């Protein structure tokens, strides 16, 4: 579960960095990205309960994860900073953040189900530790030394 929390943080950080000041200033942009990713996470959580068993095997999960992360990163690389319409910017961000947000929202409930009822408290703790570790890496590695150092440590 700690890896789910750390991965969630990585998706957020990559998105924050890519969008930078897309909606004006950085604080507004980060707020909008968090809200959009949270909405997509809720969709992923809702979808996770209806996934067919054949999609829950390790190979299918790995392929789906790789595909969704590749799509997420590909869409981050094509952010239309030159677009002046706030409506189009919001629509693009909502669509472009969907793969990563839905993916992260799907993994958490699946991880909780796999841990079993008595382990839910420990699973939540483990996820929280992963999120904290991800943000510690942000402040201690990424901000002072940039992406190359962050990629080496992460």
C-alpha positions as CSV (number, residue, x, y, z in Angstrom):
1,X,0.0,0.0,0.0
2,X,2.9,2.4,0.6
3,X,3.8,2.1,-3.1
4,X,0.2,3.1,-4.0
5,X,0.6,6.3,-1.9
6,X,4.0,7.1,-3.3
7,X,2.7,6.5,-6.9
8,X,-0.3,8.8,-6.2
9,X,2.2,11.5,-5.1
10,X,4.3,11.0,-8.2
11,X,1.2,11.4,-10.5
12,X,0.3,14.6,-8.6
13,X,3.9,15.9,-8.8
14,X,4.3,15.2,-12.5
15,X,0.9,16.9,-13.1
16,X,1.8,20.0,-11.0
17,X,5.1,20.4,-12.7
18,X,3.7,20.0,-16.2
19,X,0.8,22.4,-15.7
20,X,2.9,25.0,-13.8
21,X,0.9,28.2,-14.3
22,X,-1.6,26.9,-16.8
23,X,-4.5,28.5,-15.0
24,X,-2.8,31.8,-14.1
25,X,-0.7,31.6,-11.0
26,X,0.9,28.4,-9.5
27,X,-1.4,28.2,-6.5
28,X,-4.6,28.3,-8.5
29,X,-3.2,25.8,-11.0
30,X,-2.2,23.3,-8.3
31,X,-5.6,23.7,-6.7
32,X,-7.4,23.1,-10.0
33,X,-5.2,20.0,-10.7
34,X,-5.9,18.6,-7.2
35,X,-9.6,19.0,-7.6
36,X,-9.6,17.4,-11.1
37,X,-7.4,14.5,-9.9
38,X,-9.6,14.0,-6.8
39,X,-12.7,13.9,-9.0
40,X,-11.1,11.4,-11.3
41,X,-9.9,9.4,-8.3
42,X,-13.5,9.2,-7.1
43,X,-14.5,7.8,-10.6
44,X,-11.7,5.3,-10.4
45,X,-12.8,4.2,-6.9
46,X,-16.4,3.7,-8.2
47,X,-15.2,1.8,-11.2
48,X,-12.9,-0.5,-9.2
49,X,-15.8,-2.5,-7.7
50,X,-17.1,-3.5,-11.2
51,X,-13.8,-4.6,-12.8
52,X,-14.0,-8.2,-14.2
53,X,-11.8,-10.7,-12.5
54,X,-9.7,-11.3,-15.7
55,X,-8.6,-7.6,-15.5
56,X,-7.3,-8.0,-11.9
57,X,-4.5,-10.5,-12.6
58,X,-0.9,-9.2,-12.3
59,X,-0.3,-9.2,-16.1
60,X,-3.5,-7.3,-16.9
61,X,-2.9,-4.8,-14.1
62,X,0.7,-4.2,-15.3
63,X,-0.3,-3.6,-18.9
64,X,-3.2,-1.4,-17.9
65,X,-1.1,0.6,-15.5
66,X,1.7,1.0,-18.1
67,X,-0.8,2.1,-20.8
68,X,-2.6,4.6,-18.6
69,X,0.6,6.1,-17.2
70,X,2.0,6.4,-20.8
71,X,-1.3,8.1,-21.9
72,X,-1.2,10.4,-18.9
73,X,2.4,11.4,-19.6
74,X,1.7,11.8,-23.3
75,X,-1.2,14.1,-22.6
76,X,0.9,16.1,-20.1
77,X,3.5,16.7,-22.9
78,X,0.8,18.3,-25.1
79,X,-0.7,20.9,-22.7
80,X,-2.0,23.8,-24.9
81,X,-0.3,26.7,-23.0
82,X,-1.0,29.0,-26.0
83,X,-4.8,28.5,-25.6
84,X,-6.4,31.7,-24.3
85,X,-9.9,30.3,-23.5
86,X,-10.3,29.3,-19.9
87,X,-13.1,27.0,-20.8
88,X,-11.0,25.1,-23.3
89,X,-8.1,25.0,-20.8
90,X,-10.4,23.5,-18.2
91,X,-11.8,21.0,-20.6
92,X,-8.3,19.9,-21.7
93,X,-7.1,19.5,-18.2
94,X,-10.1,17.5,-17.2
95,X,-9.6,15.1,-20.1
96,X,-5.8,15.0,-19.9
97,X,-5.7,14.2,-16.2
98,X,-8.3,11.4,-16.5
99,X,-5.9,8.5,-17.1
100,X,-3.7,9.1,-14.1
101,X,-6.5,10.2,-11.8
102,X,-8.7,7.3,-12.6
103,X,-5.8,4.9,-12.3
104,X,-4.8,6.1,-8.9
105,X,-8.5,6.1,-7.7
106,X,-8.8,2.5,-8.8
107,X,-5.8,1.1,-7.1
108,X,-6.5,2.2,-3.6
109,X,-9.9,0.4,-3.1
110,X,-8.4,-2.7,-4.8
111,X,-5.5,-2.6,-2.4
112,X,-7.9,-2.3,0.6
113,X,-9.9,-5.3,-0.6
114,X,-6.8,-7.4,-1.0
115,X,-5.6,-6.6,2.6
116,X,-8.8,-8.0,4.2
117,X,-10.9,-6.4,6.9
118,X,-8.5,-6.8,9.9
119,X,-5.6,-5.2,7.9
120,X,-7.4,-2.1,6.7
121,X,-6.0,0.1,9.4
122,X,-2.4,-1.0,8.6
123,X,-3.1,-0.6,4.9
124,X,-4.3,3.0,5.4
125,X,-1.2,3.7,7.5
126,X,1.0,2.2,4.9
127,X,-0.6,4.3,2.2
128,X,-0.2,7.5,4.3
129,X,3.5,6.7,4.9
130,X,3.9,6.3,1.1
131,X,2.3,9.7,0.5
132,X,4.5,11.3,3.1
133,X,7.6,9.7,1.7
134,X,6.6,11.0,-1.8
135,X,6.2,14.5,-0.5
136,X,9.5,14.3,1.5
137,X,11.2,13.4,-1.7
138,X,9.6,16.4,-3.3
139,X,10.9,18.9,-0.7
140,X,14.2,17.3,0.0
141,X,15.3,16.2,-3.5
142,X,13.1,17.6,-6.4
143,X,12.9,21.2,-5.3
144,X,16.6,21.7,-4.5
145,X,18.0,19.5,-7.3
146,X,15.3,19.1,-10.0
147,X,14.0,16.2,-12.1
148,X,17.2,14.3,-12.8
149,X,18.0,13.9,-9.1
150,X,14.3,13.1,-8.3
151,X,14.2,10.4,-10.9
152,X,17.4,8.8,-9.5
153,X,16.1,8.7,-6.0
154,X,12.4,7.9,-6.8
